[in-house]
mmCIF file of C-alpha atoms in Angstrom:
data_model
loop_
_atom_site.group_PDB
_atom_site.id
_atom_site.type_symbol
_atom_site.label_atom_id
_atom_site.label_comp_id
_atom_site.label_asym_id
_atom_site.label_seq_id
_atom_site.Cartn_x
_atom_site.Cartn_y
_atom_site.Cartn_z
ATOM 1 C CA MET E 1 10.439 13.178 -10.333
ATOM 2 C CA LYS E 2 12.943 14.010 -7.391
ATOM 3 C CA VAL E 3 14.533 11.308 -5.533
ATOM 4 C CA ARG E 4 16.168 12.302 -2.224
ATOM 5 C CA VAL E 5 18.489 9.787 -0.329
ATOM 6 C CA LEU E 6 17.666 9.894 3.295
ATOM 7 C CA GLY E 7 19.578 6.865 4.236
ATOM 8 C CA CYS E 8 21.676 4.151 2.359
ATOM 9 C CA SER E 9 23.621 2.431 4.952
ATOM 10 C CA GLY E 10 23.244 -1.140 6.085
ATOM 11 C CA ALA E 11 23.540 -0.249 9.830
ATOM 12 C CA ILE E 12 23.869 2.846 12.010
ATOM 13 C CA ALA E 13 26.984 4.908 12.920
ATOM 14 C CA LYS E 14 27.910 8.497 13.014
ATOM 15 C CA ASP E 15 26.658 9.938 9.664
ATOM 16 C CA CYS E 16 25.309 6.609 8.716
ATOM 17 C CA ARG E 17 21.459 6.220 8.240
ATOM 18 C CA THR E 18 19.594 3.028 7.182
ATOM 19 C CA THR E 19 17.593 2.763 4.048
ATOM 20 C CA SER E 20 15.037 5.317 3.034
ATOM 21 C CA PHE E 21 14.296 7.435 -0.043
ATOM 22 C CA LEU E 22 11.893 10.313 -0.443
ATOM 23 C CA ILE E 23 10.239 10.412 -3.796
ATOM 24 C CA ASP E 24 9.035 13.961 -4.556
ATOM 25 C CA ASP E 25 7.599 15.264 -1.353
ATOM 26 C CA ASN E 26 5.092 12.673 -0.339
ATOM 27 C CA ILE E 27 6.211 9.109 -1.280
ATOM 28 C CA LEU E 28 8.681 7.124 0.945
ATOM 29 C CA VAL E 29 10.511 4.036 -0.219
ATOM 30 C CA ASP E 30 11.542 2.234 3.068
ATOM 31 C CA ALA E 31 11.632 3.872 6.310
ATOM 32 C CA GLY E 32 14.989 3.310 7.886
ATOM 33 C CA THR E 33 16.657 5.746 10.259
ATOM 34 C CA GLY E 34 17.239 8.294 7.582
ATOM 35 C CA VAL E 35 13.654 9.454 8.080
ATOM 36 C CA GLY E 36 14.758 10.991 11.265
ATOM 37 C CA ASP E 37 16.541 13.767 9.341
ATOM 38 C CA LEU E 38 13.243 15.082 7.857
ATOM 39 C CA THR E 39 11.664 18.112 9.627
ATOM 40 C CA LEU E 40 8.252 17.770 11.053
ATOM 41 C CA ASP E 41 6.578 19.406 8.101
ATOM 42 C CA GLU E 42 8.343 17.287 5.673
ATOM 43 C CA MET E 43 7.105 14.046 7.371
ATOM 44 C CA ARG E 44 3.685 15.444 7.595
ATOM 45 C CA LYS E 45 3.481 15.530 3.882
ATOM 46 C CA ILE E 46 4.274 11.910 3.302
ATOM 47 C CA ASP E 47 1.007 10.181 2.164
ATOM 48 C CA HIS E 48 2.523 6.789 0.955
ATOM 49 C CA VAL E 49 5.135 4.448 2.241
ATOM 50 C CA PHE E 50 6.435 1.672 0.035
ATOM 51 C CA LEU E 51 8.197 -1.022 2.069
ATOM 52 C CA THR E 52 10.538 -3.500 0.468
ATOM 53 C CA HIS E 53 10.371 -6.048 3.480
ATOM 54 C CA SER E 54 9.994 -6.204 7.196
ATOM 55 C CA HIS E 55 13.649 -6.041 8.562
ATOM 56 C CA LEU E 56 14.301 -3.426 11.129
ATOM 57 C CA ASP E 57 16.730 -1.288 9.192
ATOM 58 C CA HIS E 58 13.964 -0.669 6.610
ATOM 59 C CA ILE E 59 11.083 0.038 8.995
ATOM 60 C CA ALA E 60 12.813 1.439 12.135
ATOM 61 C CA ALA E 61 11.506 5.062 11.676
ATOM 62 C CA LEU E 62 7.956 4.125 10.480
ATOM 63 C CA PRO E 63 6.392 3.842 13.967
ATOM 64 C CA LEU E 64 8.170 6.944 15.231
ATOM 65 C CA MET E 65 7.149 8.878 12.210
ATOM 66 C CA LEU E 66 3.563 7.979 12.384
ATOM 67 C CA ASP E 67 3.541 9.108 16.091
ATOM 68 C CA ALA E 68 5.142 12.419 15.209
ATOM 69 C CA VAL E 69 2.735 13.398 12.495
ATOM 70 C CA SER E 70 -0.563 11.632 12.944
ATOM 71 C CA SER E 71 -2.203 14.470 15.012
ATOM 72 C CA LEU E 72 -1.144 16.990 12.158
ATOM 73 C CA ARG E 73 -2.852 14.962 9.333
ATOM 74 C CA ASN E 74 -6.451 14.716 8.100
ATOM 75 C CA SER E 75 -5.983 11.266 6.332
ATOM 76 C CA PRO E 76 -4.203 8.072 7.203
ATOM 77 C CA VAL E 77 -0.735 7.382 5.771
ATOM 78 C CA GLN E 78 -1.063 4.424 3.332
ATOM 79 C CA ILE E 79 1.612 1.743 3.777
ATOM 80 C CA HIS E 80 2.048 -0.380 0.675
ATOM 81 C CA ALA E 81 3.838 -3.726 1.085
ATOM 82 C CA LEU E 82 3.706 -7.411 0.591
ATOM 83 C CA PRO E 83 0.987 -9.241 2.615
ATOM 84 C CA ALA E 84 3.717 -10.949 4.640
ATOM 85 C CA THR E 85 5.333 -7.563 5.494
ATOM 86 C CA ILE E 86 2.135 -6.092 6.731
ATOM 87 C CA ASP E 87 1.552 -9.214 8.808
ATOM 88 C CA ALA E 88 4.962 -8.838 10.394
ATOM 89 C CA LEU E 89 4.165 -5.124 11.131
ATOM 90 C CA ARG E 90 0.850 -5.929 12.792
ATOM 91 C CA THR E 91 2.236 -8.838 14.732
ATOM 92 C CA HIS E 92 5.561 -7.520 15.934
ATOM 93 C CA ILE E 93 5.359 -3.668 15.835
ATOM 94 C CA PHE E 94 1.779 -2.240 15.893
ATOM 95 C CA ASN E 95 0.605 -4.810 18.331
ATOM 96 C CA ASN E 96 0.007 -2.523 21.412
ATOM 97 C CA VAL E 97 3.052 -4.030 23.142
ATOM 98 C CA VAL E 98 5.896 -2.667 21.125
ATOM 99 C CA TRP E 99 3.890 0.215 19.758
ATOM 100 C CA PRO E 100 0.314 1.218 19.644
ATOM 101 C CA ASP E 101 -1.804 -0.325 16.816
ATOM 102 C CA PHE E 102 -2.007 2.695 14.556
ATOM 103 C CA GLY E 103 -4.217 0.832 12.227
ATOM 104 C CA SER E 104 -7.114 0.953 14.717
ATOM 105 C CA ILE E 105 -6.622 4.284 16.527
ATOM 106 C CA PRO E 106 -8.033 6.847 16.967
ATOM 107 C CA SER E 107 -10.867 4.516 15.583
ATOM 108 C CA ALA E 108 -11.184 1.734 13.155
ATOM 109 C CA ASP E 109 -13.053 4.054 10.647
ATOM 110 C CA LYS E 110 -10.489 6.773 10.891
ATOM 111 C CA PRO E 111 -7.077 5.172 11.683
ATOM 112 C CA PHE E 112 -3.708 6.958 11.521
ATOM 113 C CA VAL E 113 -2.424 4.427 9.031
ATOM 114 C CA ARG E 114 -4.016 2.225 6.436
ATOM 115 C CA PHE E 115 -2.291 -0.903 5.176
ATOM 116 C CA CYS E 116 -2.399 -1.596 1.358
ATOM 117 C CA PRO E 117 -1.256 -5.082 0.446
ATOM 118 C CA LEU E 118 0.428 -5.475 -2.924
ATOM 119 C CA GLN E 119 1.957 -8.371 -4.866
ATOM 120 C CA THR E 120 5.282 -8.742 -6.739
ATOM 121 C CA SER E 121 5.047 -7.342 -10.314
ATOM 122 C CA GLU E 122 2.031 -5.297 -9.372
ATOM 123 C CA GLN E 123 1.929 -1.733 -10.795
ATOM 124 C CA ARG E 124 0.311 1.007 -8.670
ATOM 125 C CA THR E 125 -0.169 4.751 -9.271
ATOM 126 C CA VAL E 126 -0.107 6.909 -6.252
ATOM 127 C CA ALA E 127 0.019 10.763 -6.397
ATOM 128 C CA GLY E 128 0.412 10.646 -10.142
ATOM 129 C CA VAL E 129 3.516 8.427 -9.825
ATOM 130 C CA LEU E 130 3.712 4.837 -11.371
ATOM 131 C CA ILE E 131 5.383 2.246 -9.145
ATOM 132 C CA GLU E 132 6.031 -1.391 -9.894
ATOM 133 C CA ALA E 133 6.993 -3.982 -7.182
ATOM 134 C CA LEU E 134 9.970 -6.150 -8.540
ATOM 135 C CA PRO E 135 11.005 -9.483 -7.408
ATOM 136 C CA ALA E 136 13.712 -9.886 -4.730
ATOM 137 C CA VAL E 137 15.353 -12.857 -3.071
ATOM 138 C CA HIS E 138 15.811 -12.435 0.617
ATOM 139 C CA THR E 139 15.467 -14.374 3.971
ATOM 140 C CA VAL E 140 11.983 -12.881 4.381
ATOM 141 C CA PRO E 141 9.311 -11.962 1.544
ATOM 142 C CA ALA E 142 10.818 -9.044 -0.231
ATOM 143 C CA VAL E 143 10.523 -6.806 -3.221
ATOM 144 C CA GLY E 144 12.272 -4.059 -4.883
ATOM 145 C CA TYR E 145 10.653 -1.104 -6.705
ATOM 146 C CA ALA E 146 10.791 0.522 -10.117
ATOM 147 C CA ILE E 147 9.406 4.133 -10.213
ATOM 148 C CA GLN E 148 8.809 5.894 -13.460
ATOM 149 C CA GLY E 149 10.057 9.468 -13.921
ATOM 150 C CA SER E 150 10.074 11.810 -16.757
ATOM 151 C CA SER E 151 13.417 10.764 -18.187
ATOM 152 C CA GLY E 152 12.968 7.034 -17.384
ATOM 153 C CA TRP E 153 12.718 4.534 -14.446
ATOM 154 C CA TRP E 154 14.501 4.702 -11.098
ATOM 155 C CA VAL E 155 15.077 1.251 -9.995
ATOM 156 C CA PHE E 156 15.841 0.040 -6.337
ATOM 157 C CA SER E 157 16.743 -3.745 -5.856
ATOM 158 C CA GLY E 158 15.930 -3.832 -2.179
ATOM 159 C CA ASP E 159 17.798 -6.490 -0.322
ATOM 160 C CA THR E 160 18.427 -9.347 -2.430
ATOM 161 C CA GLU E 161 20.853 -12.117 -3.496
ATOM 162 C CA ARG E 162 21.403 -13.166 -7.128
ATOM 163 C CA ASN E 163 17.991 -12.785 -8.917
ATOM 164 C CA PRO E 164 17.286 -13.555 -12.663
ATOM 165 C CA ALA E 165 13.696 -12.644 -12.359
ATOM 166 C CA PHE E 166 14.874 -9.119 -11.382
ATOM 167 C CA TRP E 167 16.744 -8.649 -14.559
ATOM 168 C CA ASN E 168 14.186 -10.190 -16.845
ATOM 169 C CA ARG E 169 11.726 -7.345 -15.773
ATOM 170 C CA VAL E 170 14.297 -4.600 -15.424
ATOM 171 C CA ASN E 171 15.690 -5.164 -18.932
ATOM 172 C CA GLN E 172 12.353 -4.458 -20.287
ATOM 173 C CA LEU E 173 12.366 -0.879 -18.803
ATOM 174 C CA PRO E 174 14.221 2.319 -19.833
ATOM 175 C CA VAL E 175 16.203 2.580 -16.623
ATOM 176 C CA VAL E 176 18.171 5.662 -16.052
ATOM 177 C CA MET E 177 19.331 4.874 -12.449
ATOM 178 C CA LEU E 178 19.752 1.697 -10.760
ATOM 179 C CA VAL E 179 20.317 1.457 -6.985
ATOM 180 C CA ILE E 180 21.449 -1.962 -5.882
ATOM 181 C CA GLU E 181 22.608 -3.436 -2.673
ATOM 182 C CA THR E 182 26.031 -4.733 -1.719
ATOM 183 C CA ALA E 183 25.900 -5.353 1.949
ATOM 184 C CA PHE E 184 29.193 -7.314 2.579
ATOM 185 C CA SER E 185 32.735 -7.441 1.379
ATOM 186 C CA ASN E 186 34.142 -10.472 -0.519
ATOM 187 C CA ARG E 187 35.813 -11.573 2.825
ATOM 188 C CA GLU E 188 32.352 -12.029 4.236
ATOM 189 C CA SER E 189 30.914 -13.620 1.109
ATOM 190 C CA ALA E 190 29.914 -16.784 3.033
ATOM 191 C CA LEU E 191 27.681 -14.553 5.346
ATOM 192 C CA ALA E 192 26.370 -12.722 2.370
ATOM 193 C CA ARG E 193 25.211 -15.877 0.723
ATOM 194 C CA ARG E 194 23.626 -17.273 4.019
ATOM 195 C CA SER E 195 21.891 -13.930 4.564
ATOM 196 C CA LEU E 196 20.948 -13.436 1.034
ATOM 197 C CA HIS E 197 22.790 -10.219 0.248
ATOM 198 C CA LEU E 198 25.291 -9.316 -2.425
ATOM 199 C CA SER E 199 29.175 -9.024 -2.196
ATOM 200 C CA PRO E 200 31.222 -7.233 -4.800
ATOM 201 C CA HIS E 201 31.928 -10.456 -6.668
ATOM 202 C CA THR E 202 28.299 -11.420 -6.874
ATOM 203 C CA LEU E 203 27.266 -7.766 -7.569
ATOM 204 C CA LEU E 204 29.444 -7.734 -10.724
ATOM 205 C CA MET E 205 28.112 -11.184 -11.825
ATOM 206 C CA GLU E 206 24.678 -9.733 -11.402
ATOM 207 C CA LEU E 207 25.399 -6.740 -13.449
ATOM 208 C CA GLN E 208 26.401 -8.914 -16.409
ATOM 209 C CA SER E 209 22.696 -9.650 -16.693
ATOM 210 C CA CYS E 210 22.044 -5.836 -17.051
ATOM 211 C CA GLU E 211 21.413 -4.924 -20.732
ATOM 212 C CA GLN E 212 20.689 -1.225 -20.090
ATOM 213 C CA GLN E 213 22.616 1.338 -22.042
ATOM 214 C CA ASP E 214 24.297 4.099 -20.108
ATOM 215 C CA CYS E 215 22.541 3.199 -17.007
ATOM 216 C CA GLN E 216 23.920 4.900 -13.782
ATOM 217 C CA VAL E 217 24.413 2.310 -10.946
ATOM 218 C CA TYR E 218 24.718 3.210 -7.434
ATOM 219 C CA ILE E 219 25.786 0.914 -4.591
ATOM 220 C CA THR E 220 23.612 1.076 -1.332
ATOM 221 C CA HIS E 221 23.356 -0.859 1.842
ATOM 222 C CA THR E 222 27.049 -1.296 2.781
ATOM 223 C CA LYS E 223 27.892 -2.042 6.317
ATOM 224 C CA PRO E 224 29.703 0.896 7.851
ATOM 225 C CA ALA E 225 32.497 -1.217 9.053
ATOM 226 C CA GLU E 226 32.803 -2.880 5.508
ATOM 227 C CA THR E 227 32.235 0.177 3.350
ATOM 228 C CA GLU E 228 35.863 1.116 2.490
ATOM 229 C CA VAL E 229 36.760 -2.633 1.813
ATOM 230 C CA ILE E 230 33.587 -2.995 -0.462
ATOM 231 C CA LEU E 231 34.528 0.044 -2.450
ATOM 232 C CA ARG E 232 38.175 -1.102 -2.855
ATOM 233 C CA GLU E 233 36.985 -4.635 -3.899
ATOM 234 C CA ILE E 234 34.673 -3.316 -6.450
ATOM 235 C CA ARG E 235 37.232 -0.908 -7.806
ATOM 236 C CA SER E 236 39.810 -3.802 -7.974
ATOM 237 C CA LEU E 237 37.395 -6.046 -9.798
ATOM 238 C CA LEU E 238 36.612 -3.239 -12.408
ATOM 239 C CA ALA E 239 40.178 -2.623 -12.841
ATOM 240 C CA THR E 240 40.815 -6.233 -13.867
ATOM 241 C CA ASN E 241 38.072 -6.018 -16.418
ATOM 242 C CA LEU E 242 35.851 -8.509 -14.665
ATOM 243 C CA LEU E 243 32.697 -6.552 -15.611
ATOM 244 C CA SER E 244 31.179 -7.505 -18.856
ATOM 245 C CA THR E 245 27.651 -6.012 -19.141
ATOM 246 C CA GLY E 246 24.714 -7.337 -21.138
ATOM 247 C CA SER E 247 24.311 -9.023 -24.389
ATOM 248 C CA SER E 248 24.893 -5.907 -26.373
ATOM 249 C CA SER E 249 28.437 -4.480 -26.983
ATOM 250 C CA GLU E 250 27.066 -1.012 -26.724
ATOM 251 C CA ALA E 251 25.664 -1.515 -23.199
ATOM 252 C CA SER E 252 27.647 0.152 -20.412
ATOM 253 C CA VAL E 253 27.319 0.498 -16.728
ATOM 254 C CA ASN E 254 28.725 3.276 -14.604
ATOM 255 C CA ILE E 255 29.028 2.531 -10.900
ATOM 256 C CA GLY E 256 28.845 5.194 -8.217
ATOM 257 C CA TRP E 257 28.427 5.014 -4.433
ATOM 258 C CA LEU E 258 25.296 6.315 -2.874
ATOM 259 C CA GLN E 259 25.471 8.850 -0.067
ATOM 260 C CA ALA E 260 22.710 10.339 2.311
ATOM 261 C CA GLY E 261 21.740 13.704 1.179
ATOM 262 C CA GLN E 262 22.209 13.174 -2.432
ATOM 263 C CA GLU E 263 19.211 14.283 -4.696
ATOM 264 C CA PHE E 264 18.501 13.124 -8.210
ATOM 265 C CA ALA E 265 16.056 14.361 -10.916
ATOM 266 C CA ILE E 266 14.704 11.461 -12.915
#
């Protein structure tokens, strides 16, 4: 399975794209501004979009992408998301005010997009790929995702604060790569708690619950103005040995920093 990072920033700036990952050639996880770097032919091949939640940085490119490719496709793009996320899209985006209702045009029988509600903990196989919705703790209903590759599972936390239920499930899977958000620096920790995001201190507290052996961890969703500060703070905490992972002494976590344009084989 190929994972291509289209966007991994918490906001926009030069060379910063918001969250989106392309799985193989036809599955999108979130639809942030990074989708705009795909060619028209690459967008046309996307059959499934799995959304973590309804916030703009995770859905911004979705209506524009659908507009770009709908006339080039013979089947609707399937949007997989929590019912609350789908309701938000229908109410606030595809409402014939902000954007046309692509769920009913060109006709109700043959729409450009089809909404596919899913529930937390549900597993769904699309295009031969097994995907599971993981619990997330955020200001709106949200999930993360675990996707099974040939060498193990790729796991994405989505936007979340501290989340024991997430680790209860993740620790049952053979995870080879974990992408986890850290939106704010420690100096913005109060804002992180209020907006239900992680900061370096709470990130490392969360990783203490990780029982994976030799799991590669990548940080995502840093705010552009905070990225360098966040990286320094994580390095400082690691240098002072404040990370102790898992219940097994053999467990180890390697932390890297995700960048748009990276590709991984899972």
